[in-house]
Coordinates of C-alpha atoms and ligand atoms in Angstrom, one line a residue:
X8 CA -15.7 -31.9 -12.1
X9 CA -18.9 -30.4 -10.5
X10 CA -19.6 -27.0 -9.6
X11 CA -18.4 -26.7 -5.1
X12 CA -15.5 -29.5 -5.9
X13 CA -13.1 -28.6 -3.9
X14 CA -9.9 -29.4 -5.8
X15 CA -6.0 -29.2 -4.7
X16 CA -3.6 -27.1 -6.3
X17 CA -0.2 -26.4 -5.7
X18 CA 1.9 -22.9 -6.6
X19 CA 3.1 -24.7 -10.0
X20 CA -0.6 -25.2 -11.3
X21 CA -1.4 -21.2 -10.4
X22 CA 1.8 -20.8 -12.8
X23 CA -0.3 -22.9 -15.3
X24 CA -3.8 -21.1 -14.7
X25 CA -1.9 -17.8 -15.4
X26 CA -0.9 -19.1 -19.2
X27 CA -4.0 -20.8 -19.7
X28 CA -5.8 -18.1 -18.9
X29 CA -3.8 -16.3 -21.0
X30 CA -3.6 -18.4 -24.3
X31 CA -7.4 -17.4 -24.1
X32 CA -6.8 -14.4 -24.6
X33 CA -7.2 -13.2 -21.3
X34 CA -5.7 -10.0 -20.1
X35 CA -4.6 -11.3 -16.4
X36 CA -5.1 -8.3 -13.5
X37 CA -4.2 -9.1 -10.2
X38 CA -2.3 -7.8 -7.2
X39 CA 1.0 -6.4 -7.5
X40 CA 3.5 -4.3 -5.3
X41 CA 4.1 -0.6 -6.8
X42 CA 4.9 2.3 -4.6
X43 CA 5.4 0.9 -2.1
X44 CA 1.2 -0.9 -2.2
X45 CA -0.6 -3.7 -3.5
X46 CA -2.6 -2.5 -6.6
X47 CA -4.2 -3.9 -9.0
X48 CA -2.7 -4.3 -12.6
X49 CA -1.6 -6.7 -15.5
X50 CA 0.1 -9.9 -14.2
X51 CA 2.1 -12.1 -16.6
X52 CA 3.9 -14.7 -14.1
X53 CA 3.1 -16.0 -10.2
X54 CA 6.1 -14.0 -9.5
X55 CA 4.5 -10.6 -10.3
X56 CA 1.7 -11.1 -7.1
X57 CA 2.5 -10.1 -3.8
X58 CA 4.8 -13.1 -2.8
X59 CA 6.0 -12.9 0.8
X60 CA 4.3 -9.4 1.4
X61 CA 1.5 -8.4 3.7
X62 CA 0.1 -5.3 4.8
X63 CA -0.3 -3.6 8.0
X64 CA -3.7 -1.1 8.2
X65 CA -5.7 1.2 10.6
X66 CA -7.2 4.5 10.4
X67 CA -4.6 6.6 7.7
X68 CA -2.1 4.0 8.4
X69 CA -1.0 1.5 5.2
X70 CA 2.4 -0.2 5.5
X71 CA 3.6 -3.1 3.2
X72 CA 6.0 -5.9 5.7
X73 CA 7.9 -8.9 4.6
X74 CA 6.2 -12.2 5.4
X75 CA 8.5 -15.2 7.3
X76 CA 6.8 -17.5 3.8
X77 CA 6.0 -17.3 0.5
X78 CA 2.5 -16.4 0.5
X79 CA 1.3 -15.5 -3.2
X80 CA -2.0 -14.0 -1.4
X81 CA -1.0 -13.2 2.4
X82 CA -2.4 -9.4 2.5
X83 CA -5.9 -8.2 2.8
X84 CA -7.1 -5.4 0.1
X85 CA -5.0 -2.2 -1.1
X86 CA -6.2 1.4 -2.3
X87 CA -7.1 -0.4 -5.4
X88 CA -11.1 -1.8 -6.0
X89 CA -12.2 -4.0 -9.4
X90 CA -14.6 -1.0 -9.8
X91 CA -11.5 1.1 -11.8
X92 CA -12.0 -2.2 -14.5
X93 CA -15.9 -2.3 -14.5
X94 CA -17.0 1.3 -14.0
X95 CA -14.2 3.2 -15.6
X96 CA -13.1 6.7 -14.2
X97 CA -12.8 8.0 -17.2
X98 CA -15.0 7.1 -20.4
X99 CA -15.7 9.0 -23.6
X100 CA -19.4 8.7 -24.1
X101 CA -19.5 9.7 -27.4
X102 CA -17.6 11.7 -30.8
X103 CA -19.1 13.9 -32.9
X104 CA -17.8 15.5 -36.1
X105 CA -18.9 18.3 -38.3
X106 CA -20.4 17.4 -41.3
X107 CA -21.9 19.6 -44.2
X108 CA -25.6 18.7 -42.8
X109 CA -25.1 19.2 -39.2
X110 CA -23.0 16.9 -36.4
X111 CA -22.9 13.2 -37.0
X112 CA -22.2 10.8 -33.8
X113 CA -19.1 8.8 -34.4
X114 CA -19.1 4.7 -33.2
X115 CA -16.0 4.1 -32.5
X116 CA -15.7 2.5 -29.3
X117 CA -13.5 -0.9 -29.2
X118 CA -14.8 -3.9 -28.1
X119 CA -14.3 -4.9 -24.8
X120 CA -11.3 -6.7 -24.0
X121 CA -11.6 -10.2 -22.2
X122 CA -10.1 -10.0 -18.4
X123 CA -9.1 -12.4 -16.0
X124 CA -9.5 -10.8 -12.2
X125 CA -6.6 -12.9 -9.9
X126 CA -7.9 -12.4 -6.4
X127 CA -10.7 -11.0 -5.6
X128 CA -11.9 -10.7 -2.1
X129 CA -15.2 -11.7 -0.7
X130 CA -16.0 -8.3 0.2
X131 CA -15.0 -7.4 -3.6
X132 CA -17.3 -9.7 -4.6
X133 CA -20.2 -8.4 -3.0
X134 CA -19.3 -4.9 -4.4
X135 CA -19.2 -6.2 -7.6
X136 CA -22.4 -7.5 -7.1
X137 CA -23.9 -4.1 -5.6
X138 CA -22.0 -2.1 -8.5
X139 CA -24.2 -4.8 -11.5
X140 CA -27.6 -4.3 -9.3
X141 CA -26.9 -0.3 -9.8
X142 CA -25.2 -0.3 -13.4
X143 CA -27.7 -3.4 -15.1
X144 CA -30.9 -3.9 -12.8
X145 CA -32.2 -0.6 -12.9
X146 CA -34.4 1.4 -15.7
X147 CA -31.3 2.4 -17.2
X148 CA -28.8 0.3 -18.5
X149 CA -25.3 1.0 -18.8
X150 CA -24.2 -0.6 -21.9
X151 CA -20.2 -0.3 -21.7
X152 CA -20.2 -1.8 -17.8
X153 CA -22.4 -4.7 -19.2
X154 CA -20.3 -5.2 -22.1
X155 CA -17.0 -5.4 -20.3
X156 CA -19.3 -7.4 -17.3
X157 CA -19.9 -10.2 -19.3
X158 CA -16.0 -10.7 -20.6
X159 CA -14.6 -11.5 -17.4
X160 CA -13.3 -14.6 -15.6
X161 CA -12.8 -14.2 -11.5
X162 CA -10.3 -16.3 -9.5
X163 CA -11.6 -15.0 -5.8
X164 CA -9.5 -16.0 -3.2
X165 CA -10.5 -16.6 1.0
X166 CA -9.0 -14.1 2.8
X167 CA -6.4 -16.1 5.4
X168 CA -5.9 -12.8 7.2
X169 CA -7.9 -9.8 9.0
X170 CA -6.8 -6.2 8.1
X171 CA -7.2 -3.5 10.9
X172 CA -9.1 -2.1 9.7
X173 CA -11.6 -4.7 8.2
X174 CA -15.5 -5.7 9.0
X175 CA -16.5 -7.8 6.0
X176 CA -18.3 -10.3 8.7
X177 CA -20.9 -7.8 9.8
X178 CA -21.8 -6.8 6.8
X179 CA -22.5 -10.5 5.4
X180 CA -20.0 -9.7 2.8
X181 CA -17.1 -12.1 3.9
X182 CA -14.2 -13.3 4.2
X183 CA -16.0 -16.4 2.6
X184 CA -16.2 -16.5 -1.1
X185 CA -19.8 -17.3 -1.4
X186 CA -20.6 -16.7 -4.8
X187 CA -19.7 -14.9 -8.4
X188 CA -16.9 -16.0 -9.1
X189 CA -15.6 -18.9 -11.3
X190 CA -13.2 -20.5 -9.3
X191 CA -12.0 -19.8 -5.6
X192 CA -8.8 -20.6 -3.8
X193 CA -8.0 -20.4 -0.3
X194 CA -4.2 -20.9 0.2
X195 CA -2.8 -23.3 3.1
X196 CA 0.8 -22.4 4.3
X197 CA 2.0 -25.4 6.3
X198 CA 6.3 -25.7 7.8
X199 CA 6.6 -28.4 4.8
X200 CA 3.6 -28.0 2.6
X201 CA 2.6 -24.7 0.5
X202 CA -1.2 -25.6 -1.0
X203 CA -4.2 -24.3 -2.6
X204 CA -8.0 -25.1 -2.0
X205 CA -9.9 -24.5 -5.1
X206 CA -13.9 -24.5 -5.3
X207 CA -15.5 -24.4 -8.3
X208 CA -18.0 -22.0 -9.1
X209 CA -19.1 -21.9 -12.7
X210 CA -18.9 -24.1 -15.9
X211 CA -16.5 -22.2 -17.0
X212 CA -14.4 -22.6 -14.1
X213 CA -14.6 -26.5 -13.8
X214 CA -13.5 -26.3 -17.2
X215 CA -10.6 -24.1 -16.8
X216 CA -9.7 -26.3 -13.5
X217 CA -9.9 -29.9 -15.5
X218 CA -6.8 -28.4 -17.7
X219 CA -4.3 -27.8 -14.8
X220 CA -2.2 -30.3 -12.6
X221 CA -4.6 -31.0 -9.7
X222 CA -5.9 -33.7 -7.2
X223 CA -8.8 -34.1 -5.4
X224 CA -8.6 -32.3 -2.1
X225 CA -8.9 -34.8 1.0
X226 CA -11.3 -34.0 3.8
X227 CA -8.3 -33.0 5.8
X228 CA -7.4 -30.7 4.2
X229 CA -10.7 -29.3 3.0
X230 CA -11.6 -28.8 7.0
X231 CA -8.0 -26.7 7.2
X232 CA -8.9 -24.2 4.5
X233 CA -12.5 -24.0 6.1
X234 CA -10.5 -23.1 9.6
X235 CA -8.2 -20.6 8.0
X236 CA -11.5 -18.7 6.9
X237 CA -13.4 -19.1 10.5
X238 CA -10.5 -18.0 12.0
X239 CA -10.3 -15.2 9.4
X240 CA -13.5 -14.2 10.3
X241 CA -12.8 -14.4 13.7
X242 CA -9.8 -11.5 13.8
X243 CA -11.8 -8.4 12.4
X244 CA -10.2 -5.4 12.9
X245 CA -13.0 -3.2 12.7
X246 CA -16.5 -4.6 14.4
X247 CA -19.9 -2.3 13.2
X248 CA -23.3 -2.9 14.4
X249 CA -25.9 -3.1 11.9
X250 CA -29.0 -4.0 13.8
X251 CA -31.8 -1.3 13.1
X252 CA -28.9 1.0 11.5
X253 CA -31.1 2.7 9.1
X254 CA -33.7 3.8 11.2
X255 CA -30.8 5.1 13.8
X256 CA -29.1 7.0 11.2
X257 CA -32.1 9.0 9.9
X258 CA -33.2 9.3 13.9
X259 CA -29.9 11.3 14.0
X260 CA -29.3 13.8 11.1
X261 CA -28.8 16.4 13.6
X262 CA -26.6 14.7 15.7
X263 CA -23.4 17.1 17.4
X264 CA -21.7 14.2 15.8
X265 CA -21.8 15.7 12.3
X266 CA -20.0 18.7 13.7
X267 CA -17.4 17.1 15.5
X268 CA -17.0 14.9 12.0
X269 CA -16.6 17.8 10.1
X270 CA -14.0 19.5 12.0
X271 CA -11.4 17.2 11.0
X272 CA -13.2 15.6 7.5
X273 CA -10.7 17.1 4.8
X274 CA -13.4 16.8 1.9
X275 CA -10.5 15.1 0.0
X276 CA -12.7 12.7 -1.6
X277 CA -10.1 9.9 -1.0
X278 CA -13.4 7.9 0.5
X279 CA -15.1 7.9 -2.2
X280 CA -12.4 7.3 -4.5
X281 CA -11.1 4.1 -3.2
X282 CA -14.7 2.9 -2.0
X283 CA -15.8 -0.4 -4.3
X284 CA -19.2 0.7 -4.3
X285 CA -19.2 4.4 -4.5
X286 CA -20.4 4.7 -7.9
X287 CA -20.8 8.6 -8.4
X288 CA -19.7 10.3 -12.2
X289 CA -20.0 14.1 -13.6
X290 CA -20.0 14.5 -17.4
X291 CA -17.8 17.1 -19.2
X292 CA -18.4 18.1 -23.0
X293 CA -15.3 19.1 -25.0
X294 CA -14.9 20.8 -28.2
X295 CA -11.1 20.8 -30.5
X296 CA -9.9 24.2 -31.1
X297 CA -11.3 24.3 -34.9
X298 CA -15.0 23.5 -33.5
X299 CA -15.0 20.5 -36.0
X300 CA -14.8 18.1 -33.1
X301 CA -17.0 17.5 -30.2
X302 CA -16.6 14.8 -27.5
X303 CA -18.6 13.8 -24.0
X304 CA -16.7 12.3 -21.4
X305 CA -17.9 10.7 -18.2
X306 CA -15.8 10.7 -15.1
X307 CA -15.6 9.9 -11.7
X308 CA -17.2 12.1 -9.1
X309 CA -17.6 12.3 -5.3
X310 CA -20.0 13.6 -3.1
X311 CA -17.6 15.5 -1.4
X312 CA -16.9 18.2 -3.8
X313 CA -19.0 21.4 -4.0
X314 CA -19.8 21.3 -7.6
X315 CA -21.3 17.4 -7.4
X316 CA -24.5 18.8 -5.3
X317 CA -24.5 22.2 -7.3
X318 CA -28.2 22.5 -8.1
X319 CA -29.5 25.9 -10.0
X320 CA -27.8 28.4 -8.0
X321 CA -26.4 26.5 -5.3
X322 CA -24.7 23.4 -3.7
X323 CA -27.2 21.9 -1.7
X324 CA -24.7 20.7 0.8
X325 CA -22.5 23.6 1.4
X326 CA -20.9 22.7 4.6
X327 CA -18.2 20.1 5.6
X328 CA -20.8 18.4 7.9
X329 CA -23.5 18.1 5.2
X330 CA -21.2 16.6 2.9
X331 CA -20.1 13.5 5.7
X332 CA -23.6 12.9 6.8
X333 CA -24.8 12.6 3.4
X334 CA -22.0 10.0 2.6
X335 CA -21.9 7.9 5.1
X336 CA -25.9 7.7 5.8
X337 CA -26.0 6.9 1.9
X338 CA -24.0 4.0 2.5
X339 CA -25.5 2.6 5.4
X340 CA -28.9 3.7 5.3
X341 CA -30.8 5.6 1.9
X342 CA -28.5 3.1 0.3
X343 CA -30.9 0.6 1.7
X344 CA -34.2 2.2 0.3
X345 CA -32.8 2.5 -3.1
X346 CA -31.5 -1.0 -3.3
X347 CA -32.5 -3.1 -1.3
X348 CA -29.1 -3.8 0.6
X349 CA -26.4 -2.0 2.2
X350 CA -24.0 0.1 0.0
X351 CA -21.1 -0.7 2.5
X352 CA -19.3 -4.1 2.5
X353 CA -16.9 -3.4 5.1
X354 CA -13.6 -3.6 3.1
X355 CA -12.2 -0.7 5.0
X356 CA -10.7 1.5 2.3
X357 CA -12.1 4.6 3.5
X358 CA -10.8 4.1 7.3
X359 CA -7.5 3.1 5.9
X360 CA -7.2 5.8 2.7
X361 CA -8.5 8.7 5.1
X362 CA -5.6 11.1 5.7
X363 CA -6.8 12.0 9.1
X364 CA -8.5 8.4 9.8
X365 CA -11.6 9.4 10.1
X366 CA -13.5 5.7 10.8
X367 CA -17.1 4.9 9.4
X368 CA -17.5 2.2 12.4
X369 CA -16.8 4.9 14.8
X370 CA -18.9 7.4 13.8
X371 CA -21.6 5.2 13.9
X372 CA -20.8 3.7 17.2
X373 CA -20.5 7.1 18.6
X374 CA -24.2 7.9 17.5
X375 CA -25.8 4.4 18.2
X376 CA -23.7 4.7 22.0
X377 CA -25.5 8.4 22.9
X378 CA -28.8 6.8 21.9
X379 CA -28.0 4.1 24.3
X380 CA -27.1 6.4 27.1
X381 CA -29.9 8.7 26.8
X382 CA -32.6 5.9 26.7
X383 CA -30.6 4.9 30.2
X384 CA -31.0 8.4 31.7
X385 CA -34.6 8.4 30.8
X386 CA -35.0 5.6 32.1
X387 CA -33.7 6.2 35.4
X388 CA -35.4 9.6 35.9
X389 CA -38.8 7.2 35.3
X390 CA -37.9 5.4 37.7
Ligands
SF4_6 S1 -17.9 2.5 2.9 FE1 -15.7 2.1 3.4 S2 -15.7 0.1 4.3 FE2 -17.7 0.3 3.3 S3 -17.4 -0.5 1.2 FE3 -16.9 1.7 1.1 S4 -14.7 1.8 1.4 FE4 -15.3 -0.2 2.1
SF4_7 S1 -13.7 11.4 5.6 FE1 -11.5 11.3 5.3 S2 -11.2 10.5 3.2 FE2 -13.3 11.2 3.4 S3 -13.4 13.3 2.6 FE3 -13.1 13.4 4.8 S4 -10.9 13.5 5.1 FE4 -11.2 12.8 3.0

């Protein structure tokens, strides 16, 4: 087996990849329903996904609904990202104790443990991939995200359905598995015939693949799991324009936009939060009562709270408006200058996860639309 085979699986050999994966000693987290969502968490058994569940999204609208089959992957992406694995939201930099010469710095952290990710999304792949550029391409490495990078195994899967409130397509970041991962499935529901697709994408994976009941997929059925995806691609709920986006969001930082924005924005953070890419932290130092104990934790952070921007004396984005612009122009355009891409991959969390569905493809084509009409009225009064 070669790396792009495209191999046949059925439900039974999933089974098998979940126990071989985790006789390896591979911690399996995948989607699961809890409260009433599809998170992400340990998986033991097939039966623990999602089977025969999808979800319905828009702007601050998530609903789980039965399926008429038995899809094990027939939903698009929940509150939950991979990022909560990788870039942890909450991580004890360091211990110190007391001794009789001063403080000495405790190394206690455990090694990482190995993890198996079960579906991962195109568009979470490319997050991934934005989150490693930021965490171990820069000046600064961050040595417990590379150490917990390198001791994971990724089954993506091909998105076979469009949420609401998804746009993966025009930000290149889907629904095709294109790379990252080590194996990729794209599941075929037929009246008779429940199947999986499976591409190789590493070693590793063609090894993993060569110890599970398989055939060779036929080019039938190869061409139905590359439909299911064009037709996936096809169905966006969401559609954003990214043509000259940078220069039209810094042409328009003092767009009445903003204002109207902030009006309803919450500052609730949930964007942030849920976003795959958002990669923000604060650190906190803590002492035990006796003073014999000192600790530094890191923790997730958002650029929506006062104290994030707090700069001697200050927050130096005190209103509402300040705080949305600087989000979302981050992620579609400053993004860009500081690395080299966009920091949005168009999963749709933050439409979805906003309380008051406020909708990142909106807002933008509300500013790039009064550009439009203004160049017509000048236009016309040329003329
Ligand atoms: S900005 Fe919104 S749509 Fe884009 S990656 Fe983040 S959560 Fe997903
Ligand atoms: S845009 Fe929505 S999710 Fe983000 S801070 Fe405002 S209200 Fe909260």
């Amino acid at each position: 087996m070669r790396i792009n085979d495209k191999i046949k699986l059925t439900r039974e050999s999933i089974q098998a990849l979940f126990h071989l994966l985790s006789n390896n000693d591979y911690r399996l987290i995948g989607p699961t329903v809890r409260d009433s969502a599809i998170v992400y968490d340990e998986l033991r058994e097939v039966t623990d996904l999602p089977v025969g569940w999808t979800d319905e999204q828009n702007p601050g609208v998530y609903r789980l609904k039965k399926r008429q089959d038995e899809a094990l992957f027939g939903y698009t992406v929940g509150p939950h990202s991979w990022k909560k694995f990788l870039h942890l939201p909450l991580l004890r930099l360091w211990k110190a104790k007391r001794r009789k010469n001063g403080w000495e710095i405790l190394d206690d952290r455990e090694p990482p443990a190995k993890l198996a990710f079960i579906g991962v999304r195109a568009c979470e792949l490319h997050a991934i991939a934005i989150q490693d550029k930021i965490f171990l391409e820069g000046r600064y490495i961050d040595p417990v995200y590379r150490s917990q990078r390198e001791n994971i195994f990724i089954v993506a899967v091909n998105c076979g359905q469009a949420g609401g409130t998804c746009f993966c397509a025009d930000m290149n970041a889907g629904p095709q598995a294109a790379s990252g991962f080590d194996l990729a499935l794209t599941e075929v529901i037929e009246p008779e015939r429940h199947y999986f697709i499976a591409e190789i994408g590493s070693a590793r994976g063609a090894e993993v693949l060569s110890q599970l009941p398989h055939e060779m997929a036929q080019e039938n059925e190869k061409k139905i799991a590359e439909n299911i995806v064009a037709n996936t691609a096809a169905q966006m709920g969401r559609r954003l324009t990214t043509s000259g986006i940078k220069d039209l969001l810094y042409r328009n930082t003092e767009h009445p936009r903003w204002d109207e924005v902030a009006s309803r924005c919450l500052n609730c953070a949930n964007c942030t939060m849920v976003c795959p890419t958002c990669f923000c932290t604060t650190v906190e130092d803590v002492t035990d009562l006796t003073g014999e104990q000192a600790e530094r934790w890191r923790k997730w952070d958002s650029c929506f709270t006062m104290d994030f921007s707090y700069i001697h004396g200050g927050s130096v984005r005190p209103s509402a408006k300040a705080r949305y612009r600087q989000w979302l122009t981050h992620k579609l355009a400053s993004w860009i200058d500081q690395f080299d891409a966009s920091g949005c991959v168009g999963c749709g969390r933050c439409i979805t996860w906003c309380p008051v569905g406020i909708d990142i493809t909106e807002e933008v084509r509300v500013i790039r639309d009064s550009e439009v009409a203004t160049n017509a009225e000048a236009l016309k009064i040329e003329n």
